[in-house]
Amino acid sequence: MRARTTGAGTGSALLAEGSGDAPGPTVTELTGLRYERHFGPGKAALARLLGTVVETYSEGAWITAADGKRYLDLGGYGVFILGHRHPRVVRAVKEQIDTHPLATRVFLEPVAAAAAAALASVTPGDLDMVHFVNSGAEATEAALKLARAHGRNAVVTTRRGFHGKTLGALSVTANRKYQDLFEPLLPGVREVPYGEAGALREALAATPGRGCVIVEPVQGEGGVRIPPPGYLRAVADACGEFGAFLIVDEIQTGLGRLGTWWGCAGEGVVPDVLLVGKGLSGGVVPAAAMVARPAAYLPFGRDPILHSSTFGASPIACAAALAAVETIRDEGVVARAARLGERLLTEVREIAAKRTPDLIADVRGRGLLIGIEPVAQRFVGELLLEFMDRGVLVNHSLNASEVLRLTPPASLSEDEIQLFLRVVDESLTAVAERA
């Protein structure tokens, strides 16, 4: 992979460290030094590889760097379905900061209650019990604990599944790269191939009455893996047959990302627990949630301090979550994501087939979750850098480094779409010419 180069960046009176007439380091230089000193050499080395870009401003679909260069953000790790700093979410958060940003946790707090009601109003079936947390990994932890409270401790996860990196969540994130250093993890976790309902059914049959399944409707970090039709329905049926607890992880796929409110709803599946995150933040304040059916939530509902968090359900986070859900609903974001996703998927496929048929093995996706898989893993880094050089941010997949992943906002304008498609054409062509 070739390294990028960039300019020194602009200075900042607030960040420069100097004395007298000697100029201090630029924002870019100072940030790099601080990363090396306080975050370790790994992050600093990766930053240098990517050109030591320092992001300082965001709005809509755009990120602005310290040197003034702007980047169209189609990566965003699944968070920015509304783009950056959506005015409605920002306004709600600012108003909450000015009134009551953190609660005592002793009294009732109205913003958390309103956010819970809004979220429950858009979830499938009777998924009405909401437990707010600060991140997707925390939502996974809460769900695994809730399953254990019901005696369901024989957990089945799927190959390439990604559910977070805290200890419990890591136990069901099927990637030895992240797991090996932290063994022993939770006992009783079994991994089965994603998309193969028969293998999952066999695993549950081995532990009747003790099973717990955690699964994604589409694997995001797994490389945008789309299961065959009917897979989630078959998983839910197997859970019913063997008395298993079903957790559907929609941290990345929910709230419109797939062009539907929820990936599980398309097959009529109402799990015991639904995991929500990323887009729930509104792209402004971290927020996530575990949403459960009443019977499943009973252990937590009876004892509210059985599983608690200092900052979970904070008014400021719930203000963002409430505004995010209402904005997604009121602005028709789900339908827009479906239309835009179909268009982008079709046009990227056409560009790849016409311009670089020998470079791209597959372009796949659902809604605004799109994966581009080259014929060899080494091309992913090259493509990522070519996109960045042309001012477009995309991501690789944490559990599938051979796949380039796109999670665009639903708010892209026609000019932004055309820019992206031009960059796809130019980047694919540049890498193919060197291959």
JSON list of C-alpha atoms in Angstrom, two decimals, residues 183-392:
[
{"chain": "A", "resi": 183, "resn": "GLU", "atom": "CA", "xyz": [-8.74, -15.33, 26.45]},
{"chain": "A", "resi": 184, "resn": "PRO", "atom": "CA", "xyz": [-10.49, -16.78, 28.34]},
{"chain": "A", "resi": 185, "resn": "LEU", "atom": "CA", "xyz": [-13.67, -15.08, 27.16]},
{"chain": "A", "resi": 186, "resn": "LEU", "atom": "CA", "xyz": [-17.25, -16.04, 28.05]},
{"chain": "A", "resi": 187, "resn": "PRO", "atom": "CA", "xyz": [-17.67, -19.82, 28.08]},
{"chain": "A", "resi": 188, "resn": "GLY", "atom": "CA", "xyz": [-20.31, -21.63, 26.10]},
{"chain": "A", "resi": 189, "resn": "VAL", "atom": "CA", "xyz": [-20.10, -19.57, 22.89]},
{"chain": "A", "resi": 190, "resn": "ARG", "atom": "CA", "xyz": [-20.43, -21.47, 19.63]},
{"chain": "A", "resi": 191, "resn": "GLU", "atom": "CA", "xyz": [-19.80, -20.06, 16.16]},
{"chain": "A", "resi": 192, "resn": "VAL", "atom": "CA", "xyz": [-21.76, -21.17, 13.09]},
{"chain": "A", "resi": 193, "resn": "PRO", "atom": "CA", "xyz": [-21.63, -20.02, 9.44]},
{"chain": "A", "resi": 194, "resn": "TYR", "atom": "CA", "xyz": [-23.69, -16.92, 8.70]},
{"chain": "A", "resi": 195, "resn": "GLY", "atom": "CA", "xyz": [-26.69, -17.51, 6.45]},
{"chain": "A", "resi": 196, "resn": "GLU", "atom": "CA", "xyz": [-26.91, -21.25, 7.15]},
{"chain": "A", "resi": 197, "resn": "ALA", "atom": "CA", "xyz": [-30.01, -21.75, 9.26]},
{"chain": "A", "resi": 198, "resn": "GLY", "atom": "CA", "xyz": [-29.51, -25.50, 9.39]},
{"chain": "A", "resi": 199, "resn": "ALA", "atom": "CA", "xyz": [-26.16, -25.19, 11.16]},
{"chain": "A", "resi": 200, "resn": "LEU", "atom": "CA", "xyz": [-27.65, -22.78, 13.67]},
{"chain": "A", "resi": 201, "resn": "ARG", "atom": "CA", "xyz": [-30.59, -25.10, 14.31]},
{"chain": "A", "resi": 202, "resn": "GLU", "atom": "CA", "xyz": [-28.19, -27.97, 15.04]},
{"chain": "A", "resi": 203, "resn": "ALA", "atom": "CA", "xyz": [-26.32, -25.81, 17.56]},
{"chain": "A", "resi": 204, "resn": "LEU", "atom": "CA", "xyz": [-29.54, -24.95, 19.37]},
{"chain": "A", "resi": 205, "resn": "ALA", "atom": "CA", "xyz": [-30.68, -28.57, 19.36]},
{"chain": "A", "resi": 206, "resn": "ALA", "atom": "CA", "xyz": [-27.55, -29.46, 21.35]},
{"chain": "A", "resi": 207, "resn": "THR", "atom": "CA", "xyz": [-28.58, -27.15, 24.24]},
{"chain": "A", "resi": 208, "resn": "PRO", "atom": "CA", "xyz": [-32.40, -27.08, 24.38]},
{"chain": "A", "resi": 209, "resn": "GLY", "atom": "CA", "xyz": [-33.77, -24.51, 26.78]},
{"chain": "A", "resi": 210, "resn": "ARG", "atom": "CA", "xyz": [-30.38, -22.83, 27.26]},
{"chain": "A", "resi": 211, "resn": "GLY", "atom": "CA", "xyz": [-29.70, -21.30, 23.85]},
{"chain": "A", "resi": 212, "resn": "CYS", "atom": "CA", "xyz": [-29.15, -17.65, 22.98]},
{"chain": "A", "resi": 213, "resn": "VAL", "atom": "CA", "xyz": [-28.64, -16.49, 19.39]},
{"chain": "A", "resi": 214, "resn": "ILE", "atom": "CA", "xyz": [-27.12, -13.14, 18.41]},
{"chain": "A", "resi": 215, "resn": "VAL", "atom": "CA", "xyz": [-27.28, -12.30, 14.72]},
{"chain": "A", "resi": 216, "resn": "GLU", "atom": "CA", "xyz": [-27.28, -9.34, 12.29]},
{"chain": "A", "resi": 217, "resn": "PRO", "atom": "CA", "xyz": [-29.86, -8.98, 9.48]},
{"chain": "A", "resi": 218, "resn": "VAL", "atom": "CA", "xyz": [-26.93, -8.01, 7.21]},
{"chain": "A", "resi": 219, "resn": "GLN", "atom": "CA", "xyz": [-23.35, -8.29, 8.40]},
{"chain": "A", "resi": 220, "resn": "GLY", "atom": "CA", "xyz": [-21.84, -4.81, 8.21]},
{"chain": "A", "resi": 221, "resn": "GLU", "atom": "CA", "xyz": [-18.34, -5.26, 9.59]},
{"chain": "A", "resi": 222, "resn": "GLY", "atom": "CA", "xyz": [-18.43, -8.77, 8.17]},
{"chain": "A", "resi": 223, "resn": "GLY", "atom": "CA", "xyz": [-18.17, -7.29, 4.68]},
{"chain": "A", "resi": 224, "resn": "VAL", "atom": "CA", "xyz": [-21.80, -6.46, 3.84]},
{"chain": "A", "resi": 225, "resn": "ARG", "atom": "CA", "xyz": [-22.83, -10.12, 3.87]},
{"chain": "A", "resi": 226, "resn": "ILE", "atom": "CA", "xyz": [-26.48, -10.53, 2.89]},
{"chain": "A", "resi": 227, "resn": "PRO", "atom": "CA", "xyz": [-28.12, -13.79, 3.96]},
{"chain": "A", "resi": 228, "resn": "PRO", "atom": "CA", "xyz": [-30.47, -15.77, 1.71]},
{"chain": "A", "resi": 229, "resn": "PRO", "atom": "CA", "xyz": [-34.18, -14.87, 1.83]},
{"chain": "A", "resi": 230, "resn": "GLY", "atom": "CA", "xyz": [-35.95, -16.42, 4.77]},
{"chain": "A", "resi": 231, "resn": "TYR", "atom": "CA", "xyz": [-32.81, -16.81, 6.88]},
{"chain": "A", "resi": 232, "resn": "LEU", "atom": "CA", "xyz": [-33.91, -14.62, 9.81]},
{"chain": "A", "resi": 233, "resn": "ARG", "atom": "CA", "xyz": [-37.35, -16.24, 9.78]},
{"chain": "A", "resi": 234, "resn": "ALA", "atom": "CA", "xyz": [-35.74, -19.67, 9.98]},
{"chain": "A", "resi": 235, "resn": "VAL", "atom": "CA", "xyz": [-33.48, -18.49, 12.83]},
{"chain": "A", "resi": 236, "resn": "ALA", "atom": "CA", "xyz": [-36.48, -17.17, 14.76]},
{"chain": "A", "resi": 237, "resn": "ASP", "atom": "CA", "xyz": [-38.39, -20.42, 14.18]},
{"chain": "A", "resi": 238, "resn": "ALA", "atom": "CA", "xyz": [-35.44, -22.46, 15.43]},
{"chain": "A", "resi": 239, "resn": "CYS", "atom": "CA", "xyz": [-35.25, -20.28, 18.55]},
{"chain": "A", "resi": 240, "resn": "GLY", "atom": "CA", "xyz": [-38.94, -20.92, 19.17]},
{"chain": "A", "resi": 241, "resn": "GLU", "atom": "CA", "xyz": [-38.54, -24.65, 18.66]},
{"chain": "A", "resi": 242, "resn": "PHE", "atom": "CA", "xyz": [-35.66, -25.03, 21.12]},
{"chain": "A", "resi": 243, "resn": "GLY", "atom": "CA", "xyz": [-36.60, -22.34, 23.63]},
{"chain": "A", "resi": 244, "resn": "ALA", "atom": "CA", "xyz": [-33.71, -20.03, 22.72]},
{"chain": "A", "resi": 245, "resn": "PHE", "atom": "CA", "xyz": [-33.40, -16.30, 23.39]},
{"chain": "A", "resi": 246, "resn": "LEU", "atom": "CA", "xyz": [-33.07, -14.27, 20.17]},
{"chain": "A", "resi": 247, "resn": "ILE", "atom": "CA", "xyz": [-30.99, -11.07, 20.00]},
{"chain": "A", "resi": 248, "resn": "VAL", "atom": "CA", "xyz": [-31.04, -9.24, 16.66]},
{"chain": "A", "resi": 249, "resn": "ASP", "atom": "CA", "xyz": [-28.18, -6.77, 16.39]},
{"chain": "A", "resi": 250, "resn": "GLU", "atom": "CA", "xyz": [-29.36, -3.76, 14.36]},
{"chain": "A", "resi": 251, "resn": "ILE", "atom": "CA", "xyz": [-26.75, -1.38, 15.72]},
{"chain": "A", "resi": 252, "resn": "GLN", "atom": "CA", "xyz": [-25.50, -0.71, 12.19]},
{"chain": "A", "resi": 253, "resn": "THR", "atom": "CA", "xyz": [-28.46, -1.88, 10.09]},
{"chain": "A", "resi": 254, "resn": "GLY", "atom": "CA", "xyz": [-31.37, -0.26, 11.93]},
{"chain": "A", "resi": 255, "resn": "LEU", "atom": "CA", "xyz": [-33.06, 3.15, 11.75]},
{"chain": "A", "resi": 256, "resn": "GLY", "atom": "CA", "xyz": [-33.24, 3.21, 7.96]},
{"chain": "A", "resi": 257, "resn": "ARG", "atom": "CA", "xyz": [-29.74, 2.12, 7.01]},
{"chain": "A", "resi": 258, "resn": "LEU", "atom": "CA", "xyz": [-31.06, -0.84, 4.95]},
{"chain": "A", "resi": 259, "resn": "GLY", "atom": "CA", "xyz": [-33.85, 1.19, 3.37]},
{"chain": "A", "resi": 260, "resn": "THR", "atom": "CA", "xyz": [-36.26, -0.18, 5.99]},
{"chain": "A", "resi": 261, "resn": "TRP", "atom": "CA", "xyz": [-36.68, 0.83, 9.61]},
{"chain": "A", "resi": 262, "resn": "TRP", "atom": "CA", "xyz": [-35.30, -2.56, 10.69]},
{"chain": "A", "resi": 263, "resn": "GLY", "atom": "CA", "xyz": [-33.76, -5.44, 8.80]},
{"chain": "A", "resi": 264, "resn": "CYS", "atom": "CA", "xyz": [-35.64, -8.04, 10.82]},
{"chain": "A", "resi": 265, "resn": "ALA", "atom": "CA", "xyz": [-39.07, -6.61, 10.08]},
{"chain": "A", "resi": 266, "resn": "GLY", "atom": "CA", "xyz": [-38.96, -7.65, 6.43]},
{"chain": "A", "resi": 267, "resn": "GLU", "atom": "CA", "xyz": [-39.33, -11.29, 7.46]},
{"chain": "A", "resi": 268, "resn": "GLY", "atom": "CA", "xyz": [-41.84, -10.65, 10.21]},
{"chain": "A", "resi": 269, "resn": "VAL", "atom": "CA", "xyz": [-39.32, -11.34, 12.98]},
{"chain": "A", "resi": 270, "resn": "VAL", "atom": "CA", "xyz": [-39.80, -9.80, 16.41]},
{"chain": "A", "resi": 271, "resn": "PRO", "atom": "CA", "xyz": [-36.79, -10.87, 18.51]},
{"chain": "A", "resi": 272, "resn": "ASP", "atom": "CA", "xyz": [-36.63, -11.00, 22.28]},
{"chain": "A", "resi": 273, "resn": "VAL", "atom": "CA", "xyz": [-34.13, -8.15, 22.11]},
{"chain": "A", "resi": 274, "resn": "LEU", "atom": "CA", "xyz": [-33.26, -5.60, 19.42]},
{"chain": "A", "resi": 275, "resn": "LEU", "atom": "CA", "xyz": [-29.93, -3.77, 19.64]},
{"chain": "A", "resi": 276, "resn": "VAL", "atom": "CA", "xyz": [-29.91, -0.14, 18.44]},
{"chain": "A", "resi": 277, "resn": "GLY", "atom": "CA", "xyz": [-27.05, 2.33, 18.08]},
{"chain": "A", "resi": 278, "resn": "LYS", "atom": "CA", "xyz": [-25.00, 4.39, 15.62]},
{"chain": "A", "resi": 279, "resn": "GLY", "atom": "CA", "xyz": [-27.80, 6.29, 13.88]},
{"chain": "A", "resi": 280, "resn": "LEU", "atom": "CA", "xyz": [-29.59, 6.72, 17.21]},
{"chain": "A", "resi": 281, "resn": "SER", "atom": "CA", "xyz": [-26.95, 9.34, 18.02]},
{"chain": "A", "resi": 282, "resn": "GLY", "atom": "CA", "xyz": [-28.24, 11.58, 15.26]},
{"chain": "A", "resi": 283, "resn": "GLY", "atom": "CA", "xyz": [-24.58, 12.00, 14.37]},
{"chain": "A", "resi": 284, "resn": "VAL", "atom": "CA", "xyz": [-24.14, 14.33, 17.35]},
{"chain": "A", "resi": 285, "resn": "VAL", "atom": "CA", "xyz": [-24.06, 12.62, 20.78]},
{"chain": "A", "resi": 286, "resn": "PRO", "atom": "CA", "xyz": [-23.28, 8.92, 21.45]},
{"chain": "A", "resi": 287, "resn": "ALA", "atom": "CA", "xyz": [-26.46, 6.96, 22.18]},
{"chain": "A", "resi": 288, "resn": "ALA", "atom": "CA", "xyz": [-27.49, 3.32, 21.94]},
{"chain": "A", "resi": 289, "resn": "ALA", "atom": "CA", "xyz": [-30.18, 1.08, 23.36]},
{"chain": "A", "resi": 290, "resn": "MET", "atom": "CA", "xyz": [-31.31, -2.44, 24.09]},
{"chain": "A", "resi": 291, "resn": "VAL", "atom": "CA", "xyz": [-35.02, -2.74, 23.30]},
{"chain": "A", "resi": 292, "resn": "ALA", "atom": "CA", "xyz": [-36.81, -5.82, 24.62]},
{"chain": "A", "resi": 293, "resn": "ARG", "atom": "CA", "xyz": [-40.21, -7.49, 24.68]},
{"chain": "A", "resi": 294, "resn": "PRO", "atom": "CA", "xyz": [-41.95, -7.18, 28.07]},
{"chain": "A", "resi": 295, "resn": "ALA", "atom": "CA", "xyz": [-41.49, -10.84, 29.04]},
{"chain": "A", "resi": 296, "resn": "ALA", "atom": "CA", "xyz": [-37.83, -10.78, 28.06]},
{"chain": "A", "resi": 297, "resn": "TYR", "atom": "CA", "xyz": [-37.18, -7.56, 29.98]},
{"chain": "A", "resi": 298, "resn": "LEU", "atom": "CA", "xyz": [-38.82, -8.73, 33.19]},
{"chain": "A", "resi": 299, "resn": "PRO", "atom": "CA", "xyz": [-35.59, -9.31, 35.22]},
{"chain": "A", "resi": 300, "resn": "PHE", "atom": "CA", "xyz": [-34.37, -5.76, 34.49]},
{"chain": "A", "resi": 301, "resn": "GLY", "atom": "CA", "xyz": [-37.85, -4.29, 34.86]},
{"chain": "A", "resi": 302, "resn": "ARG", "atom": "CA", "xyz": [-38.32, -5.72, 38.35]},
{"chain": "A", "resi": 303, "resn": "ASP", "atom": "CA", "xyz": [-34.95, -4.48, 39.59]},
{"chain": "A", "resi": 304, "resn": "PRO", "atom": "CA", "xyz": [-33.83, -1.24, 37.89]},
{"chain": "A", "resi": 305, "resn": "ILE", "atom": "CA", "xyz": [-30.36, -1.35, 39.48]},
{"chain": "A", "resi": 306, "resn": "LEU", "atom": "CA", "xyz": [-29.62, -4.93, 38.41]},
{"chain": "A", "resi": 307, "resn": "HIS", "atom": "CA", "xyz": [-27.88, -3.51, 35.35]},
{"chain": "A", "resi": 308, "resn": "SER", "atom": "CA", "xyz": [-27.19, 0.24, 35.43]},
{"chain": "A", "resi": 309, "resn": "SER", "atom": "CA", "xyz": [-24.87, 2.91, 34.04]},
{"chain": "A", "resi": 310, "resn": "THR", "atom": "CA", "xyz": [-23.82, 6.33, 35.32]},
{"chain": "A", "resi": 311, "resn": "PHE", "atom": "CA", "xyz": [-24.29, 7.99, 31.94]},
{"chain": "A", "resi": 312, "resn": "GLY", "atom": "CA", "xyz": [-26.86, 5.68, 30.33]},
{"chain": "A", "resi": 313, "resn": "ALA", "atom": "CA", "xyz": [-30.09, 7.52, 29.44]},
{"chain": "A", "resi": 314, "resn": "SER", "atom": "CA", "xyz": [-28.49, 10.90, 30.12]},
{"chain": "A", "resi": 315, "resn": "PRO", "atom": "CA", "xyz": [-30.77, 13.79, 29.11]},
{"chain": "A", "resi": 316, "resn": "ILE", "atom": "CA", "xyz": [-28.29, 15.10, 26.56]},
{"chain": "A", "resi": 317, "resn": "ALA", "atom": "CA", "xyz": [-27.98, 11.71, 24.81]},
{"chain": "A", "resi": 318, "resn": "CYS", "atom": "CA", "xyz": [-31.72, 11.12, 24.95]},
{"chain": "A", "resi": 319, "resn": "ALA", "atom": "CA", "xyz": [-32.36, 14.56, 23.47]},
{"chain": "A", "resi": 320, "resn": "ALA", "atom": "CA", "xyz": [-30.20, 13.53, 20.51]},
{"chain": "A", "resi": 321, "resn": "ALA", "atom": "CA", "xyz": [-31.92, 10.14, 20.25]},
{"chain": "A", "resi": 322, "resn": "LEU", "atom": "CA", "xyz": [-35.40, 11.66, 20.40]},
{"chain": "A", "resi": 323, "resn": "ALA", "atom": "CA", "xyz": [-34.55, 14.21, 17.73]},
{"chain": "A", "resi": 324, "resn": "ALA", "atom": "CA", "xyz": [-32.90, 11.55, 15.56]},
{"chain": "A", "resi": 325, "resn": "VAL", "atom": "CA", "xyz": [-35.91, 9.22, 15.61]},
{"chain": "A", "resi": 326, "resn": "GLU", "atom": "CA", "xyz": [-38.33, 12.07, 14.94]},
{"chain": "A", "resi": 327, "resn": "THR", "atom": "CA", "xyz": [-36.17, 13.43, 12.10]},
{"chain": "A", "resi": 328, "resn": "ILE", "atom": "CA", "xyz": [-35.83, 10.02, 10.44]},
{"chain": "A", "resi": 329, "resn": "ARG", "atom": "CA", "xyz": [-39.63, 9.68, 10.63]},
{"chain": "A", "resi": 330, "resn": "ASP", "atom": "CA", "xyz": [-40.63, 13.21, 9.66]},
{"chain": "A", "resi": 331, "resn": "GLU", "atom": "CA", "xyz": [-38.15, 13.65, 6.80]},
{"chain": "A", "resi": 332, "resn": "GLY", "atom": "CA", "xyz": [-38.88, 10.30, 5.14]},
{"chain": "A", "resi": 333, "resn": "VAL", "atom": "CA", "xyz": [-35.28, 9.18, 5.60]},
{"chain": "A", "resi": 334, "resn": "VAL", "atom": "CA", "xyz": [-36.08, 5.46, 5.36]},
{"chain": "A", "resi": 335, "resn": "ALA", "atom": "CA", "xyz": [-37.68, 5.76, 1.93]},
{"chain": "A", "resi": 336, "resn": "ARG", "atom": "CA", "xyz": [-34.90, 8.07, 0.75]},
{"chain": "A", "resi": 337, "resn": "ALA", "atom": "CA", "xyz": [-32.29, 5.56, 1.90]},
{"chain": "A", "resi": 338, "resn": "ALA", "atom": "CA", "xyz": [-34.03, 2.82, -0.09]},
{"chain": "A", "resi": 339, "resn": "ARG", "atom": "CA", "xyz": [-34.16, 4.89, -3.28]},
{"chain": "A", "resi": 340, "resn": "LEU", "atom": "CA", "xyz": [-30.65, 6.30, -2.99]},
{"chain": "A", "resi": 341, "resn": "GLY", "atom": "CA", "xyz": [-29.15, 2.94, -2.04]},
{"chain": "A", "resi": 342, "resn": "GLU", "atom": "CA", "xyz": [-30.69, 1.22, -5.05]},
{"chain": "A", "resi": 343, "resn": "ARG", "atom": "CA", "xyz": [-29.38, 3.92, -7.35]},
{"chain": "A", "resi": 344, "resn": "LEU", "atom": "CA", "xyz": [-25.84, 3.92, -5.94]},
{"chain": "A", "resi": 345, "resn": "LEU", "atom": "CA", "xyz": [-25.63, 0.14, -5.98]},
{"chain": "A", "resi": 346, "resn": "THR", "atom": "CA", "xyz": [-26.79, -0.01, -9.61]},
{"chain": "A", "resi": 347, "resn": "GLU", "atom": "CA", "xyz": [-24.45, 2.73, -10.82]},
{"chain": "A", "resi": 348, "resn": "VAL", "atom": "CA", "xyz": [-21.37, 1.47, -8.97]},
{"chain": "A", "resi": 349, "resn": "ARG", "atom": "CA", "xyz": [-21.97, -1.99, -10.41]},
{"chain": "A", "resi": 350, "resn": "GLU", "atom": "CA", "xyz": [-22.26, -0.52, -13.90]},
{"chain": "A", "resi": 351, "resn": "ILE", "atom": "CA", "xyz": [-19.03, 1.47, -13.52]},
{"chain": "A", "resi": 352, "resn": "ALA", "atom": "CA", "xyz": [-17.14, -1.56, -12.22]},
{"chain": "A", "resi": 353, "resn": "ALA", "atom": "CA", "xyz": [-18.45, -3.83, -14.98]},
{"chain": "A", "resi": 354, "resn": "LYS", "atom": "CA", "xyz": [-17.74, -1.33, -17.74]},
{"chain": "A", "resi": 355, "resn": "ARG", "atom": "CA", "xyz": [-14.42, 0.15, -16.63]},
{"chain": "A", "resi": 356, "resn": "THR", "atom": "CA", "xyz": [-12.65, -2.44, -14.48]},
{"chain": "A", "resi": 357, "resn": "PRO", "atom": "CA", "xyz": [-14.26, -5.87, -14.95]},
{"chain": "A", "resi": 358, "resn": "ASP", "atom": "CA", "xyz": [-11.07, -7.66, -13.89]},
{"chain": "A", "resi": 359, "resn": "LEU", "atom": "CA", "xyz": [-10.60, -5.67, -10.67]},
{"chain": "A", "resi": 360, "resn": "ILE", "atom": "CA", "xyz": [-13.91, -5.98, -8.80]},
{"chain": "A", "resi": 361, "resn": "ALA", "atom": "CA", "xyz": [-15.26, -9.38, -7.78]},
{"chain": "A", "resi": 362, "resn": "ASP", "atom": "CA", "xyz": [-18.55, -8.13, -6.35]},
{"chain": "A", "resi": 363, "resn": "VAL", "atom": "CA", "xyz": [-20.56, -5.03, -5.50]},
{"chain": "A", "resi": 364, "resn": "ARG", "atom": "CA", "xyz": [-23.38, -5.79, -3.08]},
{"chain": "A", "resi": 365, "resn": "GLY", "atom": "CA", "xyz": [-25.59, -4.01, -0.61]},
{"chain": "A", "resi": 366, "resn": "ARG", "atom": "CA", "xyz": [-28.97, -3.20, 0.79]},
{"chain": "A", "resi": 367, "resn": "GLY", "atom": "CA", "xyz": [-30.10, 0.37, 1.23]},
{"chain": "A", "resi": 368, "resn": "LEU", "atom": "CA", "xyz": [-27.19, 2.58, 2.21]},
{"chain": "A", "resi": 369, "resn": "LEU", "atom": "CA", "xyz": [-24.94, -0.28, 3.34]},
{"chain": "A", "resi": 370, "resn": "ILE", "atom": "CA", "xyz": [-22.78, -1.13, 0.31]},
{"chain": "A", "resi": 371, "resn": "GLY", "atom": "CA", "xyz": [-19.71, -3.33, -0.07]},
{"chain": "A", "resi": 372, "resn": "ILE", "atom": "CA", "xyz": [-17.14, -3.29, -2.88]},
{"chain": "A", "resi": 373, "resn": "GLU", "atom": "CA", "xyz": [-14.99, -6.42, -2.96]},
{"chain": "A", "resi": 374, "resn": "PRO", "atom": "CA", "xyz": [-11.93, -6.42, -5.24]},
{"chain": "A", "resi": 375, "resn": "VAL", "atom": "CA", "xyz": [-10.49, -9.66, -6.63]},
{"chain": "A", "resi": 376, "resn": "ALA", "atom": "CA", "xyz": [-7.62, -9.45, -4.10]},
{"chain": "A", "resi": 377, "resn": "GLN", "atom": "CA", "xyz": [-7.39, -8.01, -0.60]},
{"chain": "A", "resi": 378, "resn": "ARG", "atom": "CA", "xyz": [-4.34, -5.89, -1.47]},
{"chain": "A", "resi": 379, "resn": "PHE", "atom": "CA", "xyz": [-6.51, -3.66, -3.66]},
{"chain": "A", "resi": 380, "resn": "VAL", "atom": "CA", "xyz": [-8.70, -2.51, -0.75]},
{"chain": "A", "resi": 381, "resn": "GLY", "atom": "CA", "xyz": [-6.02, -0.23, 0.69]},
{"chain": "A", "resi": 382, "resn": "GLU", "atom": "CA", "xyz": [-5.17, 1.11, -2.74]},
{"chain": "A", "resi": 383, "resn": "LEU", "atom": "CA", "xyz": [-8.78, 1.94, -3.46]},
{"chain": "A", "resi": 384, "resn": "LEU", "atom": "CA", "xyz": [-9.29, 3.56, -0.06]},
{"chain": "A", "resi": 385, "resn": "LEU", "atom": "CA", "xyz": [-6.33, 5.86, -0.67]},
{"chain": "A", "resi": 386, "resn": "GLU", "atom": "CA", "xyz": [-7.43, 6.69, -4.19]},
{"chain": "A", "resi": 387, "resn": "PHE", "atom": "CA", "xyz": [-10.85, 7.68, -2.87]},
{"chain": "A", "resi": 388, "resn": "MET", "atom": "CA", "xyz": [-9.24, 9.82, -0.15]},
{"chain": "A", "resi": 389, "resn": "ASP", "atom": "CA", "xyz": [-6.91, 11.53, -2.62]},
{"chain": "A", "resi": 390, "resn": "ARG", "atom": "CA", "xyz": [-10.01, 12.60, -4.53]},
{"chain": "A", "resi": 391, "resn": "GLY", "atom": "CA", "xyz": [-11.81, 13.82, -1.43]},
{"chain": "A", "resi": 392, "resn": "VAL", "atom": "CA", "xyz": [-14.14, 10.91, -0.63]}
]
